[in-house]
Amino acid sequence: MTLQDELKKVKSGFKKNSDSEAQEVMGRATEDLRNSGILDRVLKTGDPIPDFVLETPEGEKISSSKLLSRGPLVIHFFRGGW
């Protein structure tokens, strides 16, 4: 299943399982984001990622460029459980 297919499935599930007020709030928030111009500033497929530094669980700071020097880098964003 492609990411696009998975996103369509999530959207369909949200519409099926949420009330109209939640759908209206989500629709307004989505439209606000579109109108903010954020889509003009996001990375697109094939864009190089800017260098960044994160802290490991042990407290060590490590840069993406250091990790990339070891080979390909996979980044996973976890939004938490809200």
Coordinates of C-alpha atoms in Angstrom, one line a residue:
M1 CA 0.0 0.0 0.0
T2 CA 1.4 3.4 -0.9
L3 CA 1.6 6.3 1.5
Q4 CA -1.1 8.1 -0.5
D5 CA -3.4 5.1 -0.2
E6 CA -2.8 4.9 3.6
L7 CA -3.5 8.6 4.0
K8 CA -6.8 8.2 2.1
K9 CA -7.7 5.3 4.4
V10 CA -7.0 7.4 7.5
K11 CA -9.0 10.3 6.1
S12 CA -11.9 8.0 5.3
G13 CA -11.8 6.5 8.7
F14 CA -11.8 9.9 10.4
K15 CA -14.9 11.0 8.4
K16 CA -16.7 7.8 9.2
N17 CA -15.9 7.7 12.9
S18 CA -16.0 11.4 14.0
D19 CA -18.8 13.8 14.5
S20 CA -19.5 16.8 12.3
E21 CA -18.0 19.2 14.9
A22 CA -14.7 17.4 14.9
Q23 CA -14.7 17.3 11.1
E24 CA -15.5 21.0 10.9
V25 CA -12.6 21.9 13.3
M26 CA -10.2 19.7 11.3
G27 CA -11.4 21.2 8.0
R28 CA -10.8 24.8 9.3
A29 CA -7.4 23.9 10.7
T30 CA -6.4 22.3 7.4
E31 CA -7.6 25.3 5.4
D32 CA -5.8 27.7 7.8
L33 CA -2.6 25.8 7.2
R34 CA -3.0 25.9 3.4
N35 CA -3.7 29.6 3.6
S36 CA -0.7 30.3 5.8
G37 CA 1.7 29.5 2.9
I38 CA 3.4 26.7 4.7
L39 CA 3.1 24.4 1.6
D40 CA 5.5 26.8 -0.2
R41 CA 8.1 26.2 2.5
V42 CA 8.0 22.4 3.1
L43 CA 10.5 20.0 1.7
K44 CA 9.5 18.3 -1.5
T45 CA 10.4 14.8 -2.7
G46 CA 14.1 14.9 -3.7
D47 CA 14.9 18.1 -1.8
P48 CA 18.1 17.9 0.4
I49 CA 17.4 17.9 4.1
P50 CA 18.9 20.7 6.1
D51 CA 21.5 19.6 8.6
F52 CA 20.2 19.2 12.2
V53 CA 21.4 18.1 15.6
L54 CA 19.5 15.9 17.9
E55 CA 20.2 14.4 21.4
T56 CA 20.4 10.7 21.9
P57 CA 18.7 9.0 24.9
E58 CA 22.2 9.0 26.5
G59 CA 22.5 12.8 26.1
E60 CA 25.0 12.7 23.2
K61 CA 24.4 15.4 20.6
I62 CA 24.7 14.0 17.0
S63 CA 24.3 15.7 13.7
S64 CA 22.5 14.4 10.7
S65 CA 25.6 15.0 8.6
K66 CA 27.6 12.7 10.9
L67 CA 25.0 10.0 10.5
L68 CA 24.9 10.5 6.8
S69 CA 28.7 10.0 6.6
R70 CA 28.0 6.5 7.8
G71 CA 25.5 5.7 5.1
P72 CA 21.8 6.2 4.2
L73 CA 19.7 7.9 6.9
V74 CA 16.0 7.0 7.7
I75 CA 14.1 9.6 9.7
H76 CA 10.9 8.6 11.5
F77 CA 8.6 11.3 13.0
F78 CA 6.5 10.2 15.9
R79 CA 3.7 12.7 16.8
G80 CA 2.8 11.1 20.1
G81 CA -0.5 9.7 21.2
W82 CA -3.0 12.6 21.2

